[in-house]
CSV table of C-alpha atoms in Angstrom, one decimal:
chain,number,residue,atom,x,y,z
A,1,MET,CA,20.9,87.6,-37.8
A,2,LYS,CA,18.3,90.1,-39.1
A,3,ILE,CA,14.7,90.3,-38.0
A,4,TYR,CA,11.9,92.3,-39.6
A,5,ASN,CA,10.7,94.9,-37.1
A,6,THR,CA,7.0,95.9,-37.6
A,7,LEU,CA,7.8,99.2,-35.9
A,8,THR,CA,10.4,100.3,-38.5
A,9,ARG,CA,9.0,98.2,-41.4
A,10,GLU,CA,12.5,96.9,-42.2
A,11,LYS,CA,14.9,94.1,-41.3
A,12,GLN,CA,17.4,95.1,-38.7
A,13,GLY,CA,20.4,93.4,-37.2
A,14,PHE,CA,19.6,91.7,-33.9
A,15,THR,CA,21.5,92.4,-30.7
A,16,PRO,CA,19.8,91.6,-27.4
A,17,VAL,CA,19.4,94.1,-24.6
A,18,ARG,CA,21.3,91.9,-22.3
A,19,ALA,CA,24.5,90.0,-23.4
A,20,ASP,CA,23.6,86.9,-21.4
A,21,ARG,CA,20.1,86.2,-22.8
A,22,VAL,CA,17.4,86.9,-25.3
A,23,SER,CA,13.9,87.8,-24.0
A,24,VAL,CA,10.8,86.9,-25.9
A,25,TYR,CA,7.2,87.7,-25.0
A,26,ALA,CA,4.5,86.1,-27.2
A,27,CYS,CA,0.9,87.1,-26.6
A,28,GLY,CA,-0.9,83.9,-25.7
A,29,PRO,CA,-4.5,82.9,-26.2
A,30,THR,CA,-7.6,84.1,-24.5
A,31,VAL,CA,-8.8,80.7,-23.2
A,32,TYR,CA,-12.5,80.6,-24.0
A,33,ASN,CA,-12.2,77.7,-26.4
A,34,LYS,CA,-9.7,75.1,-27.8
A,35,ILE,CA,-7.2,76.7,-30.1
A,36,HIS,CA,-8.0,77.1,-33.8
A,37,ILE,CA,-5.6,76.7,-36.7
A,38,GLY,CA,-4.9,80.5,-36.8
A,39,ASN,CA,-3.9,80.4,-33.1
A,40,ALA,CA,-1.6,77.5,-34.0
A,41,ARG,CA,0.3,79.4,-36.6
A,42,ALA,CA,1.5,82.0,-34.1
A,43,ILE,CA,2.2,79.3,-31.5
A,44,CYS,CA,4.4,77.3,-33.9
A,45,VAL,CA,6.1,80.3,-35.3
A,46,PHE,CA,7.3,81.7,-32.0
A,47,ASP,CA,8.2,78.2,-30.8
A,48,THR,CA,10.5,77.8,-33.8
A,49,MET,CA,12.0,81.2,-33.3
A,50,ARG,CA,12.8,80.2,-29.7
A,51,LYS,CA,14.3,76.9,-30.9
A,52,TYR,CA,16.5,78.6,-33.4
A,53,LEU,CA,17.7,81.3,-31.0
A,54,LYS,CA,18.8,78.5,-28.7
A,55,TYR,CA,20.4,76.6,-31.6
A,56,ARG,CA,22.5,79.6,-32.3
A,57,GLY,CA,23.8,79.5,-28.7
A,58,ASN,CA,21.6,82.0,-26.9
A,59,GLU,CA,20.0,81.6,-23.5
A,60,VAL,CA,16.3,82.4,-24.1
A,61,LEU,CA,13.7,83.6,-21.6
A,62,PHE,CA,10.4,82.9,-23.3
A,63,VAL,CA,7.1,84.1,-21.7
A,64,GLN,CA,3.7,83.5,-23.0
A,65,ASN,CA,0.6,84.6,-21.1
A,66,PHE,CA,-2.9,83.2,-20.7
A,67,THR,CA,-5.7,85.7,-20.7
A,68,ASP,CA,-8.0,83.7,-18.3
A,69,VAL,CA,-10.7,86.2,-17.7
A,70,ASP,CA,-12.7,88.2,-20.2
A,71,ASP,CA,-16.3,88.7,-21.3
A,72,ARG,CA,-16.5,85.5,-23.3
A,73,ILE,CA,-14.9,83.4,-20.5
A,74,ILE,CA,-17.4,84.8,-18.0
A,75,ARG,CA,-20.4,84.2,-20.3
A,76,LEU,CA,-19.4,80.7,-21.2
A,77,ALA,CA,-18.6,79.8,-17.6
A,78,ASN,CA,-22.0,81.0,-16.5
A,79,GLU,CA,-23.6,79.0,-19.4
A,80,HIS,CA,-21.8,75.9,-18.2
A,81,GLY,CA,-22.7,76.5,-14.5
A,82,VAL,CA,-19.0,76.7,-13.4
A,83,THR,CA,-16.8,79.5,-12.2
A,84,ALA,CA,-14.7,81.5,-14.7
A,85,LYS,CA,-11.6,80.0,-13.0
A,86,GLU,CA,-12.9,76.4,-13.5
A,87,TYR,CA,-13.7,77.1,-17.1
A,88,SER,CA,-10.4,78.8,-18.0
A,89,GLU,CA,-8.4,76.1,-16.3
A,90,ALA,CA,-10.2,73.4,-18.3
A,91,MET,CA,-9.4,75.4,-21.5
A,92,ILE,CA,-5.7,75.8,-20.5
A,93,ALA,CA,-5.5,72.1,-20.2
A,94,GLU,CA,-6.9,71.7,-23.7
A,95,TYR,CA,-4.4,74.3,-24.9
A,96,PHE,CA,-1.5,72.2,-23.6
A,97,THR,CA,-2.9,69.1,-25.3
A,98,ASP,CA,-2.8,70.8,-28.7
A,99,ALA,CA,0.4,72.8,-28.2
A,100,ARG,CA,2.4,69.7,-27.1
A,101,GLY,CA,0.7,67.8,-29.9
A,102,LEU,CA,2.2,70.4,-32.2
A,103,ASN,CA,5.7,69.9,-30.6
A,104,VAL,CA,5.5,73.3,-29.0
A,105,ALA,CA,7.7,73.5,-25.9
A,106,ASP,CA,6.1,75.0,-22.8
A,107,ALA,CA,7.1,78.6,-22.2
A,108,ASP,CA,9.6,79.3,-19.4
A,109,ILE,CA,6.8,81.2,-17.7
A,110,HIS,CA,3.0,81.0,-18.5
A,111,PRO,CA,1.6,83.9,-16.4
A,112,LYS,CA,-2.1,84.1,-16.0
A,113,VAL,CA,-4.0,87.3,-15.6
A,114,THR,CA,-5.9,86.1,-12.5
A,115,GLU,CA,-2.7,85.3,-10.7
A,116,ASN,CA,-1.1,88.8,-11.4
A,117,ILE,CA,-3.8,91.2,-10.4
A,118,GLY,CA,-1.5,93.0,-8.0
A,119,ILE,CA,1.1,94.0,-10.6
A,120,ILE,CA,-1.7,95.0,-13.0
A,121,VAL,CA,-3.2,97.3,-10.3
A,122,ASP,CA,0.3,98.8,-9.6
A,123,ILE,CA,0.9,99.8,-13.2
A,124,ILE,CA,-2.6,101.3,-13.5
A,125,GLN,CA,-1.8,103.3,-10.4
A,126,THR,CA,1.4,104.5,-11.9
A,127,LEU,CA,-0.4,105.7,-15.0
A,128,LEU,CA,-3.0,107.6,-12.8
A,129,ASP,CA,-0.2,109.2,-10.8
A,130,LYS,CA,1.6,110.3,-14.0
A,131,GLY,CA,-1.6,111.8,-15.5
A,132,TYR,CA,-1.9,109.3,-18.3
A,133,ALA,CA,-5.1,107.7,-16.9
A,134,TYR,CA,-8.3,108.8,-15.3
A,135,GLU,CA,-11.2,107.3,-13.3
A,136,SER,CA,-14.7,107.5,-14.6
A,137,GLN,CA,-17.8,105.8,-13.0
A,138,GLY,CA,-15.7,103.0,-11.4
A,139,ASP,CA,-13.7,102.4,-14.6
A,140,VAL,CA,-10.1,103.6,-15.3
A,141,TYR,CA,-9.2,104.7,-18.8
A,142,PHE,CA,-5.9,105.5,-20.6
A,143,ALA,CA,-5.9,109.0,-22.0
A,144,THR,CA,-4.7,108.1,-25.4
A,145,GLU,CA,-4.1,111.6,-26.8
A,146,LYS,CA,-1.7,112.4,-23.9
A,147,PHE,CA,0.8,109.9,-25.5
A,148,ALA,CA,2.3,111.8,-28.4
A,149,ASP,CA,3.6,108.7,-30.3
A,150,TYR,CA,0.2,106.9,-30.3
A,151,GLY,CA,-0.2,105.2,-33.7
A,152,LYS,CA,3.5,104.7,-34.5
A,153,LEU,CA,3.3,100.9,-34.6
A,154,SER,CA,0.2,100.7,-36.8
A,155,ARG,CA,1.1,103.8,-38.8
A,156,ASN,CA,-2.2,105.4,-37.9
A,157,SER,CA,-2.5,109.2,-37.2
A,158,LEU,CA,-4.3,110.4,-34.2
A,159,GLU,CA,-6.6,112.5,-36.5
A,160,ASP,CA,-7.6,109.4,-38.5
A,161,LEU,CA,-8.1,107.3,-35.5
A,162,ARG,CA,-10.1,110.0,-33.8
A,163,GLU,CA,-12.4,110.3,-36.8
A,164,GLY,CA,-12.9,106.5,-37.0
A,165,ALA,CA,-13.5,106.0,-33.3
A,166,SER,CA,-16.1,108.8,-33.1
A,167,ASN,CA,-18.3,106.8,-35.5
A,168,ARG,CA,-18.2,103.7,-33.2
A,169,LEU,CA,-20.2,104.3,-30.1
A,170,ASP,CA,-20.3,101.6,-27.4
A,171,GLU,CA,-21.6,101.2,-23.8
A,172,GLU,CA,-18.4,102.9,-22.5
A,173,SER,CA,-18.6,106.0,-24.7
A,174,ASP,CA,-20.3,108.2,-22.1
A,175,LYS,CA,-17.6,107.4,-19.6
A,176,LYS,CA,-14.6,108.4,-21.9
A,177,ARG,CA,-13.1,111.8,-22.4
A,178,SER,CA,-12.2,110.7,-25.9
A,179,PRO,CA,-13.5,107.9,-28.1
A,180,LEU,CA,-9.9,106.7,-28.5
A,181,ASP,CA,-9.4,106.1,-24.8
A,182,PHE,CA,-9.4,102.5,-23.7
A,183,ALA,CA,-10.1,100.7,-20.4
A,184,LEU,CA,-7.4,99.8,-18.0
A,185,TRP,CA,-9.8,98.7,-15.3
A,186,LYS,CA,-13.5,97.8,-15.6
A,187,ALA,CA,-15.9,98.2,-12.7
A,188,ALA,CA,-17.5,95.1,-11.4
A,189,LYS,CA,-20.9,93.9,-12.7
A,190,PRO,CA,-23.0,92.0,-10.1
A,191,GLU,CA,-24.1,89.5,-12.8
A,192,GLU,CA,-20.6,88.5,-13.7
A,193,GLY,CA,-19.4,87.4,-10.3
A,194,CYS,CA,-15.8,87.8,-11.2
A,195,CYS,CA,-13.9,90.8,-9.7
A,196,TRP,CA,-11.0,91.9,-7.5
A,197,GLU,CA,-10.5,94.7,-5.0
A,198,SER,CA,-8.4,97.7,-6.0
A,199,PRO,CA,-7.9,101.3,-5.0
A,200,PHE,CA,-10.3,102.2,-7.9
A,201,GLY,CA,-13.0,99.9,-6.6
A,202,GLN,CA,-14.0,96.3,-7.3
A,203,GLY,CA,-13.5,95.2,-10.9
A,204,ARG,CA,-11.2,93.4,-13.3
A,205,PRO,CA,-8.4,94.5,-15.7
A,206,GLY,CA,-8.9,95.6,-19.3
A,207,TRP,CA,-7.3,93.4,-21.9
A,208,HIS,CA,-4.4,95.6,-23.0
A,209,ILE,CA,-2.9,96.4,-19.6
A,210,GLU,CA,-2.4,92.7,-18.8
A,211,CYS,CA,0.6,92.1,-21.1
A,212,SER,CA,2.2,95.4,-20.2
A,213,ALA,CA,2.2,94.5,-16.5
A,214,MET,CA,3.2,90.8,-16.9
A,215,SER,CA,6.0,91.4,-19.5
A,216,ARG,CA,7.5,94.1,-17.3
A,217,HIS,CA,7.2,91.9,-14.2
A,218,TYR,CA,8.7,88.7,-15.6
A,219,ILE,CA,11.2,90.2,-18.2
A,220,GLY,CA,11.8,93.9,-17.5
A,221,ASP,CA,11.0,97.3,-18.9
A,222,THR,CA,12.3,96.5,-22.4
A,223,ILE,CA,11.8,93.1,-24.1
A,224,ASP,CA,14.0,91.9,-27.0
A,225,ILE,CA,11.2,90.5,-29.1
A,226,HIS,CA,7.5,91.0,-28.5
A,227,GLY,CA,4.9,89.6,-30.9
A,228,GLY,CA,1.9,87.7,-32.0
A,229,GLY,CA,-0.5,87.6,-34.9
A,230,ALA,CA,-0.8,90.6,-37.3
A,231,ASP,CA,-4.3,91.2,-36.0
A,232,LEU,CA,-2.8,92.3,-32.7
A,233,ILE,CA,-0.8,95.2,-34.2
A,234,PHE,CA,-3.8,97.5,-33.6
A,235,PRO,CA,-5.2,98.1,-31.1
A,236,HIS,CA,-3.6,95.6,-28.7
A,237,HIS,CA,0.1,96.2,-29.3
A,238,GLU,CA,-0.4,99.9,-30.1
A,239,ASN,CA,-2.1,100.2,-26.7
A,240,GLU,CA,0.6,98.2,-25.0
A,241,ILE,CA,3.3,100.6,-26.3
A,242,ALA,CA,1.4,103.6,-25.1
A,243,GLN,CA,0.7,102.5,-21.6
A,244,SER,CA,4.1,100.8,-21.0
A,245,GLN,CA,6.2,103.7,-22.3
A,246,ALA,CA,4.0,106.1,-20.4
A,247,ALA,CA,4.6,104.1,-17.2
A,248,THR,CA,8.4,103.4,-17.6
A,249,GLY,CA,9.7,106.1,-20.0
A,250,VAL,CA,11.5,103.5,-22.1
A,251,PRO,CA,10.5,101.4,-25.2
A,252,LEU,CA,8.5,98.3,-24.4
A,253,ALA,CA,10.3,96.2,-27.0
A,254,GLN,CA,13.3,96.4,-29.4
A,255,PHE,CA,11.6,94.3,-32.1
A,256,TRP,CA,7.9,93.9,-32.8
A,257,VAL,CA,7.3,90.6,-34.7
A,258,HIS,CA,4.0,89.6,-36.2
A,259,ASN,CA,3.0,86.5,-38.2
A,260,GLY,CA,0.6,86.8,-41.2
A,261,MET,CA,-3.0,85.8,-40.9
A,262,LEU,CA,-4.4,82.4,-42.1
A,263,ASN,CA,-7.3,82.2,-44.5
A,264,ILE,CA,-9.4,79.2,-45.3
A,265,ASP,CA,-9.9,78.6,-49.1
A,266,SER,CA,-8.9,82.3,-49.6
A,267,VAL,CA,-11.6,83.4,-47.2
A,268,LYS,CA,-11.1,84.8,-43.6
A,269,MET,CA,-11.8,82.2,-41.0
A,270,SER,CA,-15.1,82.7,-39.2
A,271,LYS,CA,-17.6,80.6,-37.4
A,272,SER,CA,-20.4,82.5,-39.2
A,273,LYS,CA,-18.9,81.4,-42.6
A,274,GLY,CA,-18.7,77.8,-41.5
A,275,ASN,CA,-14.9,77.6,-42.2
A,276,PHE,CA,-13.7,77.6,-38.6
A,277,PHE,CA,-11.2,74.7,-37.8
A,278,LEU,CA,-10.0,73.7,-34.4
A,279,VAL,CA,-6.6,72.2,-34.2
A,280,ARG,CA,-7.9,69.2,-32.4
A,281,ASP,CA,-10.3,68.3,-35.2
A,282,LEU,CA,-7.7,68.7,-37.9
A,283,ALA,CA,-5.2,66.7,-35.8
A,284,GLU,CA,-7.6,63.8,-35.5
A,285,GLN,CA,-7.9,63.7,-39.3
A,286,PHE,CA,-4.3,64.4,-40.4
A,287,GLY,CA,-2.1,64.2,-37.3
A,288,TYR,CA,-0.3,67.0,-35.6
A,289,GLU,CA,3.0,66.7,-37.6
A,290,PRO,CA,1.5,67.7,-40.9
A,291,LEU,CA,-0.2,70.7,-39.3
A,292,ARG,CA,3.1,71.9,-37.9
A,293,PHE,CA,4.8,71.3,-41.3
A,294,MET,CA,2.1,73.3,-43.1
A,295,LEU,CA,2.3,76.2,-40.7
A,296,LEU,CA,6.1,76.5,-41.1
A,297,ALA,CA,6.2,75.8,-44.8
A,298,ALA,CA,5.6,79.5,-45.6
A,299,HIS,CA,7.5,82.5,-44.3
A,300,TYR,CA,5.9,83.6,-41.0
A,301,ARG,CA,5.1,87.1,-42.3
A,302,SER,CA,3.3,85.9,-45.4
A,303,GLN,CA,-0.5,85.4,-45.5
A,304,MET,CA,-1.3,81.7,-45.5
A,305,ASN,CA,-4.2,79.9,-47.2
A,306,TYR,CA,-5.4,76.6,-45.8
A,307,THR,CA,-6.9,74.3,-48.4
A,308,ALA,CA,-7.4,70.5,-48.6
A,309,GLU,CA,-4.6,70.3,-51.1
A,310,VAL,CA,-2.2,72.2,-48.8
A,311,ILE,CA,-2.7,69.9,-45.8
A,312,GLU,CA,-2.6,66.7,-48.0
A,313,SER,CA,0.7,67.9,-49.5
A,314,ALA,CA,2.0,68.4,-45.9
A,315,VAL,CA,1.0,64.8,-45.1
A,316,ARG,CA,3.1,63.6,-48.1
A,317,SER,CA,6.0,65.8,-47.2
A,318,VAL,CA,6.2,64.6,-43.6
A,319,GLN,CA,6.1,61.0,-44.9
A,320,ARG,CA,8.9,61.7,-47.2
A,321,LEU,CA,11.0,63.1,-44.3
A,322,ARG,CA,10.1,60.1,-42.2
A,323,ASP,CA,11.1,57.6,-45.0
A,324,CYS,CA,14.4,59.4,-45.5
A,325,ARG,CA,15.2,59.4,-41.8
A,326,ARG,CA,14.3,55.7,-41.5
A,327,THR,CA,16.7,54.7,-44.3
A,328,CYS,CA,19.4,57.3,-43.7
A,329,PRO,CA,22.9,55.7,-43.7
A,330,GLN,CA,24.1,55.5,-40.1
A,331,THR,CA,27.8,55.3,-41.0
A,332,ALA,CA,30.1,58.2,-40.1
A,333,PRO,CA,30.7,60.8,-42.9
A,334,ARG,CA,33.7,60.2,-45.0
A,335,GLU,CA,36.3,63.0,-45.4
A,336,GLN,CA,34.9,63.9,-48.8
A,337,ASP,CA,31.3,64.1,-47.4
A,338,LYS,CA,32.1,66.7,-44.7
A,339,ALA,CA,32.3,69.7,-47.1
A,340,THR,CA,28.9,68.8,-48.5
A,341,ILE,CA,27.4,68.5,-45.0
A,342,ASP,CA,28.9,71.7,-43.9
A,343,LYS,CA,27.5,73.5,-46.9
A,344,TYR,CA,23.9,72.4,-46.1
A,345,ARG,CA,24.4,73.4,-42.5
A,346,ALA,CA,25.6,76.9,-43.6
A,347,ASP,CA,22.7,77.2,-46.0
A,348,PHE,CA,20.2,76.4,-43.3
A,349,ILE,CA,21.7,78.9,-40.9
A,350,ALA,CA,21.7,81.6,-43.7
A,351,ALA,CA,18.0,80.9,-44.3
A,352,MET,CA,17.0,81.2,-40.7
A,353,ASP,CA,19.3,84.1,-39.9
A,354,ASP,CA,17.3,86.0,-42.6
A,355,ASP,CA,14.2,86.8,-40.5
A,356,PHE,CA,13.6,83.2,-39.4
A,357,ASN,CA,12.8,82.0,-43.0
A,358,THR,CA,11.5,78.6,-42.3
A,359,ALA,CA,10.3,78.2,-45.9
A,360,ASN,CA,13.9,78.4,-47.1
A,361,GLY,CA,15.0,76.3,-44.2
A,362,ILE,CA,12.7,73.5,-45.1
A,363,ALA,CA,13.8,73.8,-48.7
A,364,VAL,CA,17.4,73.2,-47.5
A,365,LEU,CA,16.2,70.2,-45.5
A,366,PHE,CA,14.7,68.6,-48.6
A,367,GLU,CA,17.8,69.3,-50.6
A,368,LEU,CA,19.6,67.3,-47.9
A,369,VAL,CA,17.0,64.6,-48.1
A,370,ARG,CA,17.8,64.2,-51.8
A,371,GLU,CA,21.5,63.8,-51.0
A,372,ILE,CA,20.8,61.3,-48.2
A,373,ASN,CA,18.7,59.2,-50.6
A,374,ARG,CA,21.7,59.2,-52.9
A,375,GLY,CA,23.8,57.8,-50.0
A,376,LEU,CA,25.1,60.8,-48.1
A,377,PRO,CA,25.6,59.8,-44.4
A,378,ALA,CA,24.1,62.9,-42.9
A,379,ALA,CA,21.8,61.6,-40.2
A,380,GLU,CA,23.3,63.9,-37.6
A,381,LEU,CA,22.6,67.1,-39.7
A,382,PHE,CA,19.1,65.9,-40.5
A,383,ASP,CA,18.4,65.6,-36.8
A,384,GLU,CA,20.1,68.9,-36.1
A,385,ILE,CA,17.8,70.8,-38.6
A,386,ASN,CA,14.8,68.8,-37.6
A,387,GLY,CA,15.5,69.7,-34.0
A,388,VAL,CA,15.1,73.4,-34.9
A,389,LEU,CA,12.1,73.1,-37.1
A,390,GLY,CA,10.5,70.3,-35.0
A,391,LEU,CA,8.9,68.6,-37.9
A,392,LEU,CA,9.3,64.9,-37.0
A,393,TYR,CA,8.6,63.9,-33.4
A,394,GLU,CA,5.7,61.4,-33.3
A,395,GLU,CA,6.8,57.8,-33.2
A,396,ALA,CA,5.9,55.9,-36.4
A,397,GLY,CA,3.8,52.9,-35.6
A,398,ALA,CA,5.6,49.6,-35.5
A,399,VAL,CA,5.2,47.3,-38.5
A,400,PRO,CA,3.3,44.1,-37.6
A,401,GLN,CA,5.3,40.9,-37.3
A,402,GLU,CA,3.0,39.3,-39.9
A,403,VAL,CA,4.1,42.0,-42.5
A,404,LEU,CA,7.8,41.6,-41.6
A,405,ASP,CA,7.5,37.9,-42.1
A,406,LEU,CA,6.0,38.3,-45.5
A,407,VAL,CA,8.7,40.8,-46.5
A,408,GLU,CA,11.4,38.3,-45.4
A,409,GLN,CA,9.7,35.6,-47.5
A,410,ARG,CA,9.6,37.9,-50.5
A,411,LYS,CA,13.3,38.7,-50.0
A,412,ALA,CA,14.1,35.0,-50.1
A,413,ALA,CA,11.9,34.4,-53.2
A,414,LYS,CA,13.7,37.2,-55.0
A,415,ALA,CA,17.0,35.7,-54.1
A,416,GLU,CA,15.8,32.5,-55.7
A,417,LYS,CA,14.6,34.5,-58.7
A,418,ASP,CA,11.1,33.3,-58.0
A,419,TYR,CA,9.5,36.6,-59.1
A,420,ALA,CA,5.9,35.2,-59.3
A,421,THR,CA,6.0,34.3,-55.6
A,422,ALA,CA,7.7,37.7,-54.8
A,423,ASP,CA,4.9,39.5,-56.5
A,424,ALA,CA,2.2,37.5,-54.7
A,425,LEU,CA,3.9,38.2,-51.3
A,426,ARG,CA,3.9,41.9,-52.2
A,427,ALA,CA,0.2,41.7,-52.9
A,428,GLN,CA,-0.4,40.1,-49.5
A,429,VAL,CA,1.5,42.9,-47.8
A,430,ALA,CA,-0.6,45.4,-49.7
A,431,GLU,CA,-3.8,43.7,-48.5
A,432,LEU,CA,-2.6,44.2,-44.9
A,433,GLY,CA,-2.3,48.0,-45.6
A,434,TYR,CA,1.5,48.3,-46.2
A,435,VAL,CA,3.7,49.2,-49.1
A,436,ILE,CA,7.1,47.8,-49.9
A,437,GLU,CA,9.6,50.3,-51.4
A,438,GLU,CA,12.9,49.4,-52.9
A,439,THR,CA,15.6,52.0,-52.0
A,440,ARG,CA,19.4,52.1,-52.4
A,441,GLN,CA,19.7,51.6,-48.7
A,442,GLY,CA,17.4,48.5,-48.7
A,443,VAL,CA,13.7,47.7,-48.3
A,444,ASN,CA,11.4,50.3,-46.8
A,445,ILE,CA,8.0,49.3,-45.4
A,446,LYS,CA,5.4,52.0,-44.7
A,447,LYS,CA,1.6,52.3,-44.3
A,448,ALA,CA,-0.3,52.6,-47.6
């Protein structure tokens, strides 16, 4: 198996740190709203990676955090007249509704920032003790320029970053020794009403330190695969590398994996542009299955473009898969079929071993569909591949008895060569919202 490593900008052979398991840490959402379609891409991508690693016989420890306190959460909680904890817990429940709707398995561990303040304080203290951090007016900052390799993930030089940062002043600028420094701990603000005790005073963690602390606590000093959306490469993951390696002296992750961003009609998604889509809203219109199909139909590193045509094509593709599985021959493969089935299994593994190429994996599945529709009894392999990609999982609605009765009457009319009656019965079925399809395996009934 080869995986593209953002750190080295090349595909590398994958061997886990520990022989008995693969560890994956995927940066989870900041829970200030329901997840949008861009969030969903990362969630589905890393879920599929996890499923495939397990399919290949690995034990997998999968950790995905929730950032359940930040400026937006505090502001929205105050606007709604609830505590930040109450607000974030409600949004976490909304997350699970959508994630499970997308057939995303729960992580082995879903750590929350607010439940791990102690370990966050500990790593900040370690950075202070080692001289990589400093206190300033109740805040604690990481001294970026003390970490010589800063910029190695994003391929930014310290000189270029320093020049860019000096042009961006913010309310913390007068507290920092350098504009590149970033907050590890933020002093409490009375109006926020959300803080914890620490040796540095009352406050709350900065965003970047959270994942460094939680990944180390729940996995160890070095993770096999750490990732998220490409927008996290800088500054979030760059900062994680600096503070984690400064604290432990070893690399934070072997592989840095990032999914490409998702545009809407070739434009970056933004509330201000009016092209911001929540997963919940799209699922109500198209269903969750087509959304997952669409998000996996392109290679995870490629930039995606959401359009009406793309999601409508995904709806048709899911229906084609469902129709195939419904009519798939249930007989055991004959001896002459086994070589064909083994070939498609090997093709799927080759596609996914090549940097989790779900686009090619789905192409193999549709080649298999073509063979199944010609009579190949490969239901087991269909389910095997689908189990990895997770494309079909919602139960198709039962066909009403009235429709089934009409179909049986039509079958009898055709046997009597009464084609006029058969056509009339087909029309009645159509009026009830169903379509009759003739296949080699028999009659298929589906919603119009």
